[in-house]
mmCIF file of C-alpha atoms in Angstrom:
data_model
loop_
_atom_site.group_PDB
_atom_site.id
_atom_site.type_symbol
_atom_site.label_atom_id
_atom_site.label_comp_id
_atom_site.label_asym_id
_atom_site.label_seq_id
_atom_site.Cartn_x
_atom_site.Cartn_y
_atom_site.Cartn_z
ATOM 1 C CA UNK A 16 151.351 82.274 112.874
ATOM 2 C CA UNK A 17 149.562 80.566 110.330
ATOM 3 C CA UNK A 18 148.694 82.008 106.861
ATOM 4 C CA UNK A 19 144.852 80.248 106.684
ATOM 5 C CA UNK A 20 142.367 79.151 108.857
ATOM 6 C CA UNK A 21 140.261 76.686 107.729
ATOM 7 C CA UNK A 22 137.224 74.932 110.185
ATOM 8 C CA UNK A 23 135.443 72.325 109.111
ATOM 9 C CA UNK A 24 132.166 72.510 111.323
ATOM 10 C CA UNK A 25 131.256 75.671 113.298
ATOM 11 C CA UNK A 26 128.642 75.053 115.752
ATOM 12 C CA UNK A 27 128.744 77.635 118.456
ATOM 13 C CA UNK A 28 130.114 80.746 119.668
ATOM 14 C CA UNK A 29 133.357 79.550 118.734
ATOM 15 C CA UNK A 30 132.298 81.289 115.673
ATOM 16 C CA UNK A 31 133.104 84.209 117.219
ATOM 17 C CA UNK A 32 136.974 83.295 117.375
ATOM 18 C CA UNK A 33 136.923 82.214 113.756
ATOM 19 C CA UNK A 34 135.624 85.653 112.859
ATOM 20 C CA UNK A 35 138.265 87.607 114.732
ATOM 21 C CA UNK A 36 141.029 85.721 112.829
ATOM 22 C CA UNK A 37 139.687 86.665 109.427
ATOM 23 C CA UNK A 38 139.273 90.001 110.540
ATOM 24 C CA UNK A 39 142.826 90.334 111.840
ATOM 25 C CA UNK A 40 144.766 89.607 108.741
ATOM 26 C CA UNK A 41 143.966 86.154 107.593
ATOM 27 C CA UNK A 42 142.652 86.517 104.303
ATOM 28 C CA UNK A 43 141.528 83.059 102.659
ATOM 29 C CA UNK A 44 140.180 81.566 105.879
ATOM 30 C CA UNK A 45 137.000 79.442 105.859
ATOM 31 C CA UNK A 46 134.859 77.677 107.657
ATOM 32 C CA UNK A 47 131.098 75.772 107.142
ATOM 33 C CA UNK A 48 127.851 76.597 109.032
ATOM 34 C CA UNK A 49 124.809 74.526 108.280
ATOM 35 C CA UNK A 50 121.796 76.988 107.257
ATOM 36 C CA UNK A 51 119.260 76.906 104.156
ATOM 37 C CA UNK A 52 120.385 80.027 102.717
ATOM 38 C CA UNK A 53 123.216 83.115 102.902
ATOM 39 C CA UNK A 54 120.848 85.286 105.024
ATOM 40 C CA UNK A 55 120.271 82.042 107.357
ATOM 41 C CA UNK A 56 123.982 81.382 107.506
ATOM 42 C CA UNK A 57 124.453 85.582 108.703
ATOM 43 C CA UNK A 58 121.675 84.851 111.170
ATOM 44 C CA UNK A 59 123.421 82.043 112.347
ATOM 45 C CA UNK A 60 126.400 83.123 112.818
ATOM 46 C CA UNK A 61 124.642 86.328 114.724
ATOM 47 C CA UNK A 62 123.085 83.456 116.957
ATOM 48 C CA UNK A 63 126.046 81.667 117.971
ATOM 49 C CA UNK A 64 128.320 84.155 119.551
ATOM 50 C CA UNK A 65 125.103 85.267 121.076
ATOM 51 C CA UNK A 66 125.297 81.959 122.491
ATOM 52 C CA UNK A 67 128.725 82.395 123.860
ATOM 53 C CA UNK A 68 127.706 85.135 126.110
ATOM 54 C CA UNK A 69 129.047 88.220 124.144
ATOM 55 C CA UNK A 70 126.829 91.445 125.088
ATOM 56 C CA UNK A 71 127.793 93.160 122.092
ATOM 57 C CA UNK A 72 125.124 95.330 120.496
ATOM 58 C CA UNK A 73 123.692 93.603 117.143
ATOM 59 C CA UNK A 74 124.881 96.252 115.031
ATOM 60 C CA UNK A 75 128.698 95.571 116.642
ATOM 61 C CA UNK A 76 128.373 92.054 115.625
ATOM 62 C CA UNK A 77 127.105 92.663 112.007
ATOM 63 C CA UNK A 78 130.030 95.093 111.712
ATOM 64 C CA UNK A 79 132.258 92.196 112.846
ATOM 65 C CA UNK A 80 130.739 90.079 110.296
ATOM 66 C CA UNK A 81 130.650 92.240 107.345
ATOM 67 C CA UNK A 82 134.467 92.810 108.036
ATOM 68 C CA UNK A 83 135.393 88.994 108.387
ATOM 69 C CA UNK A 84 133.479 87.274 105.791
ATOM 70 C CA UNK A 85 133.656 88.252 101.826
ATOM 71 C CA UNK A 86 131.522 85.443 100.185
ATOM 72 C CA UNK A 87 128.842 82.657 101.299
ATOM 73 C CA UNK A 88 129.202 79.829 99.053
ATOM 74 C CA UNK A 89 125.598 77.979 99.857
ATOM 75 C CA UNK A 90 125.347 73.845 99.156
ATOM 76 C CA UNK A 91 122.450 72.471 99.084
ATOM 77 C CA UNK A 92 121.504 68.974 98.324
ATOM 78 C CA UNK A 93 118.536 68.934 96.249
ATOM 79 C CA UNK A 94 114.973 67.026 95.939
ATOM 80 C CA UNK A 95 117.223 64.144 93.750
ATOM 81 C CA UNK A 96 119.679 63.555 96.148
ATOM 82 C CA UNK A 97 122.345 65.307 94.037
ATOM 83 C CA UNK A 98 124.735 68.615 96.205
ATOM 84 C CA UNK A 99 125.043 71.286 94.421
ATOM 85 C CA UNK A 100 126.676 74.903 94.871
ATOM 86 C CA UNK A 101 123.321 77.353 95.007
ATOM 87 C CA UNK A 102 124.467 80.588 95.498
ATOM 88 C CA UNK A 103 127.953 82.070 95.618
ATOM 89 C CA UNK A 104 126.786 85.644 97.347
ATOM 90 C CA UNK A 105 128.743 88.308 98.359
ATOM 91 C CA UNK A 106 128.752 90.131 101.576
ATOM 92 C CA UNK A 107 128.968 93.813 100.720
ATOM 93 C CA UNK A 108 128.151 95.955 103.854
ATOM 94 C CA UNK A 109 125.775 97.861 106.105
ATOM 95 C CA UNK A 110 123.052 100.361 105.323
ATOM 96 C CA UNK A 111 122.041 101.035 108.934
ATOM 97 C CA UNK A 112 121.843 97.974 111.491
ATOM 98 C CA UNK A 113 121.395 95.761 107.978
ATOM 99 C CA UNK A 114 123.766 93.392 106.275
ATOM 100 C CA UNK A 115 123.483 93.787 102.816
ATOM 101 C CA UNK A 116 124.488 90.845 100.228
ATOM 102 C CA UNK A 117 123.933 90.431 96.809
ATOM 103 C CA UNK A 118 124.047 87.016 94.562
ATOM 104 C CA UNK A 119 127.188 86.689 92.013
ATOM 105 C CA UNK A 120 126.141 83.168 90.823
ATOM 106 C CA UNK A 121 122.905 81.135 91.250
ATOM 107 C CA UNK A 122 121.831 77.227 90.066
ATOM 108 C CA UNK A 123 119.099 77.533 88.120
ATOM 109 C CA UNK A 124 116.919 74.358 87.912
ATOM 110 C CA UNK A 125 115.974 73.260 84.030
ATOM 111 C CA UNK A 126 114.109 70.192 84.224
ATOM 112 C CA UNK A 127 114.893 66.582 85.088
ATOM 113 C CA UNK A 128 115.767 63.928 83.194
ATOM 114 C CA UNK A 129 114.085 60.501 82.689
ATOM 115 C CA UNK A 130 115.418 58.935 85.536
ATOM 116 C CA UNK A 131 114.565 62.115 87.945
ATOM 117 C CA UNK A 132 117.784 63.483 88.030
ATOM 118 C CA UNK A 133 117.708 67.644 88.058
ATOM 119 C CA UNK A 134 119.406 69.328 84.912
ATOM 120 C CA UNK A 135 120.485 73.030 85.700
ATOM 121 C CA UNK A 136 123.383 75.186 85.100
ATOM 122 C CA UNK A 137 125.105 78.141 87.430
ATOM 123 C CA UNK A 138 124.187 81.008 85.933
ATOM 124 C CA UNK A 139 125.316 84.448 86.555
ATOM 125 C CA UNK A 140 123.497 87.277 88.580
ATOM 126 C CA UNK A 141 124.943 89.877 86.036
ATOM 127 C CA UNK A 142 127.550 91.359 88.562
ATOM 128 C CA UNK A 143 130.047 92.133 86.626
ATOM 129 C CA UNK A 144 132.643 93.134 88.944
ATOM 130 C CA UNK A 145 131.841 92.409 92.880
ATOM 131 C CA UNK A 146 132.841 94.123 95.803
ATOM 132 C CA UNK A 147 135.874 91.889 96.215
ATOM 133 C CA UNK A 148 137.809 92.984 93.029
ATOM 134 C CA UNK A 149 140.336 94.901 94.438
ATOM 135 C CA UNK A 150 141.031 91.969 96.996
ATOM 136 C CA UNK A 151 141.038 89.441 94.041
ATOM 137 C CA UNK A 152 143.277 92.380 92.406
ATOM 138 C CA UNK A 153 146.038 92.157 95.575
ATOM 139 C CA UNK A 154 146.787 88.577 95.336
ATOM 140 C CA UNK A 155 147.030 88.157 92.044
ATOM 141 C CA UNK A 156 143.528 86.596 91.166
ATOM 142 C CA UNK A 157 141.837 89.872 88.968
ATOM 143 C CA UNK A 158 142.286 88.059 85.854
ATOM 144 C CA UNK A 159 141.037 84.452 86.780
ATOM 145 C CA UNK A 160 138.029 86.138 88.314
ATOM 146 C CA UNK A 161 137.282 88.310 85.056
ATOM 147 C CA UNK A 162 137.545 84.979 83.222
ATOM 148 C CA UNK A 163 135.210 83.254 85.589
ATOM 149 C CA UNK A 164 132.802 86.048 85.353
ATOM 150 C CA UNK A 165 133.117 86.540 81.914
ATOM 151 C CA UNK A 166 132.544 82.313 80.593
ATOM 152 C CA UNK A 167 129.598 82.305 83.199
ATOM 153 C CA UNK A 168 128.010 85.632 81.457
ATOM 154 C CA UNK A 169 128.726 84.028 77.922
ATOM 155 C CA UNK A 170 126.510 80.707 78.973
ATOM 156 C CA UNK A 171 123.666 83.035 80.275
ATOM 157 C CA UNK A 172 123.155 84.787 76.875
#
């Protein structure tokens, strides 16, 4: 039984699968869906078990979501060519049939330099302690995340 599961591309309703596993005690697991945004990537992923057949009622499959996935790290190449990490938002819950996410860490675009390469920096939302804690708490990983959060609110002031 393995500890992680890790996909690299997930396309279809297999997406489905994927979700079951992280809901059903593999913590860690991972895999990439191509969308424009977190709230694209949820819709997606609402899309493709739709496209596997499932007749599950949408607010059955958000539930399923909302228990699987913890965080939507969103890459994004930009209008110089250069990837970077846009959001790192965080999948808190339900307030009636709607997912509800906030934003821990955003790039924020500064300028561009001569050559037309973007400057930014990843700046934090101000979220001092997300819904995950108590996770990052059980395996060990409160500290390094307080120190994250901490540096990245330090370069915002």
């Amino acid at each position: 039984r393995p500890e992680r599961i890790i996909v690299g591309e997930v396309r279809g309703p297999e997406v489905f699968d994927l979700l079951q596993a992280m809901n059903t005690g593999h913590d860690g697991s991972m895999g990439t869906i191509h969308s424009n945004s977190p709230r694209e990537c949820l819709n997606r992923i609402e899309s493709m078990i739709a496209m596997g057949g499932y007749t599950l009622p949408q607010k059955t499959v958000r539930e399923i979501v909302v228990g699987s996935v913890d965080v939507i790290i969103q890459a994004a190449r930009l209008r110089d060519g250069s990837r970077r990490i846009t959001h790192i938002t965080e999948v808190i819950g339900m307030e009636g049939d709607v997912i509800i996410t906030q934003d821990i860490v955003l790039y924020n675009i500064k300028g561009e330099d001569a050559n037309g390469r973007l400057l930014g920096e990843h700046v934090s939302t101000g979220i001092g302690r997300p819904h995950f804690w108590e996770r990052a708490r059980y395996y060990g990983e409160e500290q390094r995340l307080a120190n994250a959060l901490e540096a990245m609110e330090k370069r915002a002031d």
